[in-house]
Amino acid sequence: MQSELKGYRVLVLAGLLLLGLLFSLMVSKLFSELKELSVADSGNLSRWNSYQFDAEFANLELTLAEHIAYRDLPIDEVRLRANIVLSKIFVMESGRIGEIVWENKNAQVLFEPVRQFAMNTIDILERSDEIALSDLLILRDMIQDVRPTVHELALFVFKLEESAALERRDKFSRQLRWTGGFAIILLFMMAGLLLLLDIMLRTAMQRDTDLSAAAVQLASTVAGSSNAILTADSYGKIIEYNASAEGLFGWTREEVIGKTMEEIIFPKGIGAAYKNAMNRSLETDEQKADGDSRIELSALQKSGEEFFVELSMTFVQRNGRAIFMAYIRDISDRKLIEQTLINARDQAERTDKAKSQFLTVMSHEMRTPLAGIIGVMDLLKTTKLTKKQDHYRRIVTSSSEVLLEHINEALDITRIEGGELQFSIQSFSLPTLATSLIAVLEPLAVEKKLDLILQIDKNVRFDFMGDVNRIRQILINLVGNSIKFTDDGYIRLEISGTDHAGISYLQFKVTDTGVGIAPENQKKIFDDFVALSFGDSRQKRGDGLGLSISRKIARLMSGDIEVKSDVGKGAVFTLTIPLQQIDEIENRAMIHPYFPEVRVNPINVLIVEDNDINMKVLCDMLMVDGHTVSTATDGLEALEQAGNQVFDVIFMDISMPIMGGLEATSRLRAGDGLNAKTYIVGLSAHGSEEFREQAEEAGMDFFHTKPIRMNALNKIIANIRSAPEPATFDESLSPVLQELRAAIGREKVFIVGAKFFNELDIFIQQSINGELLRDYTILAEAIHKMRGAAALLGQERLEKPLGKLEKNALDGDVTDWSNDIQNLQDVAQRSKVDFHSFLRDS
Amino acid sequence: MSDPNFSYLSRALVVFLIFVFSPVFAQDKGLLQVTLLKSDTVYLNLEALDMLEQTHFKTTTMWTSGKIQVSGVSLKTLLKHLGARGESIELTALDNYSIVMPIADLEDGAPIIVTHMNREIMSVRKNGPYWLVFPYDSDPKYQTEVTYGRSIWQLTELRVVN
């Protein structure tokens, strides 16, 4: 817009200049022509010349007549007149008149006699000083002859000159007209320009008014703004500073003008942030205030006190100069509130975390002694008890179980609230889940003489991917509750589902004929720690955390639990969960919660546990069944034990001093030791989920939370026993060794084998050292003994090198001794490895 | 001409000439009659004019063919020399042609009273003896009808008027 106006102005000025130039040129030309045509004089001059031309001839004639009449008159007068006449003729011949005469034929014709006259006259005048009368007479006659011609010539030349003058006058008037025309055009243009200028002026004035109004408005806005507004030039020097800024920073306007923002307002070190804001404002399109360019930083007051401000910087270009406008707001209060809020939040978080930690620790701490109680109760069952004692034992057991359940629930709540609840997704068979569930709960129902009915739709008899344990937990809770709150009638579990894109929306509907729930309480039962009282202390619906946890878990699995009920008309709880369907039903061995009870053969067990009571309880539980039990109080001790003998199963506590169960397991699995492939059961007082994955990773085969019950223990052991034995062994070794193992047991074979290989090692070492070569008979005897042991242990491979050594010893031939020993060492090494792996795999 | 002695000498000469020549012969003897305001009349002959500061230049005129070399005393110098005061000056020729021009129009070097054309004195027949000539070629301002009109030849009388 500005440059456009400038362009116009240049154009207009150029036009004006051009016009002025033209005009002045024309006027100057006009003036020069005017001068040239100083008409009167010029006319007079030519008229004078022409007239005088004729007149001088007349004068001469008159003078001649006088002289002829009066002879005594001075002759000089005649000469003068004649010379004047001659000069007139010469003038007629030369110069401009001469040109006119020359160019005109008529003039030439007329001029010829005049010229002749002139020549004759000169002739007479030059003849002598004195002019004779005869000459005067001749001269007079000549004049009389030529005068008509002279007259005609004078008139002609006069006419010629007049027409030339006329032509010049015409030219002048034309010029005058042109100039006049131009002047008029110029006038109009000037008028137009003036008009334009007027319009522009008016616009400019309007704009000026607007601008000054805007400026006044801006100034008053800046002055009245509650924000401090500072304007700085491109060097950061403050050029404007409003009243709010004075109030904010304590500096007066006079004190800060000309100083930089950095030295006045922003303490050292924060300058960088402010510079960034400056640069950012430059980067963002000019004059466009960027809402995001606000930064928070601390500023300095005159008193030196630091306080928090919010700085927003904009960049404008004023008259080609960069100007930064900083809007600064005191946000100390906000910062204070923010800080308070943050502190409060942190406090709350800390408290919450402490609570969760407390709960976790407490539940762990409670579970450990509880494990002891329950274990002892289980053990008590195996002793001879009176009926009363057994009754008491049962009360203690069931109370302990309830207590354990509460602890577990509390732990679950903490986990859910802490977002720590993890699902271990695995494939499972829905019918299996359902039947095992019913099997577990059936005794409870039977106890209350209730019917427990299971209905599974055909379209859900598949394998699904999901956390089966959690689903079971929810279903046990729902069905358990129903059993608890139903006095007669039935409890029905219906499982149905709808498929959609490989996802089944499973619906588990638990219907009972119990006391029911009033509509106003139906929401409350899902709240934490809500139990509904019925006035009599007989029974309560919604016992503690169970439902709350169930719903939370269901929702975490993208499902939900809903309830429909009426007082006295029973209740319907519906669990809905989306689960992924698996088309092929895998035969993967599932961790079965409900093993058939099997009596087992005694096995060799290692218990690794740091808690004395739990150790003792577990020991007793196993020894009741006749198993051999070794113990270790930490991972390191366990590794030592495992190096000495082969165990059928190792019960490994997860958290122990010195070395935890996970590390011990990893080491066992990584190594090549005797128990590298032993079945390891992880035990933890913590909830199962935290360590399940880690336990699997470390190489544990099974994981169980404490307390481990007698039944569960027996099932685990039964499971180990029933696991198929891998048949991977050197065929040449196996028959003898297998027979031996069948005869004396794995442990004995191991011990014998270990002793044999130990002796063999010593023998080889001594042979290498050359200690055995003194008495060949004793040497041969020792070798013979070893040959027998090798055969007994099925180490046929050792037969050949040992046989050779025995023969050589008997013969006293020890030339090839070291080579043979080397050979024996190699074979022994291989045999030892194979022997151990045989025992490990069996 | 700035030499005052010279100035006095020339004045003395002029006075002398006045007494020597009678006005009757002035015309043909190349005498220039100058009448000042106080009706002092002086006659200047060719020698007297030639003694004054000379100006010369080459120029074309509309009455001659080709360039001519002219020399003589400038009219302004002459009037100054004579101490003439007045508004205008009236010049008259032998043929009674007459012009009036303001003294203010006179310049230092223009016009000059030409006494020599092409280094020769001018006869009456050649528009002599004196001719008022402007340096026409040097400036367009001298190429006007007024200037041409003022270019009086066969000049014989000069009269200062108010």
JSON list of C-alpha atoms in Angstrom, two decimals, chain A residues 19 116 159 170 196 337 371 401 501 590 656 700 775 791 802 826 829:
[
{"chain": "A", "resi": 19, "resn": "LEU", "atom": "CA", "xyz": [4.16, 18.86, -18.59]},
{"chain": "A", "resi": 116, "resn": "GLN", "atom": "CA", "xyz": [22.78, 49.28, -63.97]},
{"chain": "A", "resi": 159, "resn": "LYS", "atom": "CA", "xyz": [5.09, 43.06, -50.39]},
{"chain": "A", "resi": 170, "resn": "ASP", "atom": "CA", "xyz": [0.84, 32.82, -38.64]},
{"chain": "A", "resi": 196, "resn": "LEU", "atom": "CA", "xyz": [-6.86, 13.51, -6.70]},
{"chain": "A", "resi": 337, "resn": "ILE", "atom": "CA", "xyz": [-1.47, -21.99, 44.31]},
{"chain": "A", "resi": 371, "resn": "ALA", "atom": "CA", "xyz": [0.32, -69.86, 56.11]},
{"chain": "A", "resi": 401, "resn": "GLU", "atom": "CA", "xyz": [-9.41, -69.32, 55.00]},
{"chain": "A", "resi": 501, "resn": "ALA", "atom": "CA", "xyz": [-15.16, -60.79, 14.21]},
{"chain": "A", "resi": 590, "resn": "MET", "atom": "CA", "xyz": [-2.99, -76.41, 31.53]},
{"chain": "A", "resi": 656, "resn": "MET", "atom": "CA", "xyz": [14.79, -64.78, 50.51]},
{"chain": "A", "resi": 700, "resn": "MET", "atom": "CA", "xyz": [10.04, -72.32, 37.34]},
{"chain": "A", "resi": 775, "resn": "ASP", "atom": "CA", "xyz": [54.20, -101.02, 41.07]},
{"chain": "A", "resi": 791, "resn": "ALA", "atom": "CA", "xyz": [30.56, -102.29, 33.57]},
{"chain": "A", "resi": 802, "resn": "LEU", "atom": "CA", "xyz": [40.60, -99.45, 30.65]},
{"chain": "A", "resi": 826, "resn": "ASP", "atom": "CA", "xyz": [38.49, -88.07, 26.87]},
{"chain": "A", "resi": 829, "resn": "GLN", "atom": "CA", "xyz": [34.66, -87.01, 30.23]}
]
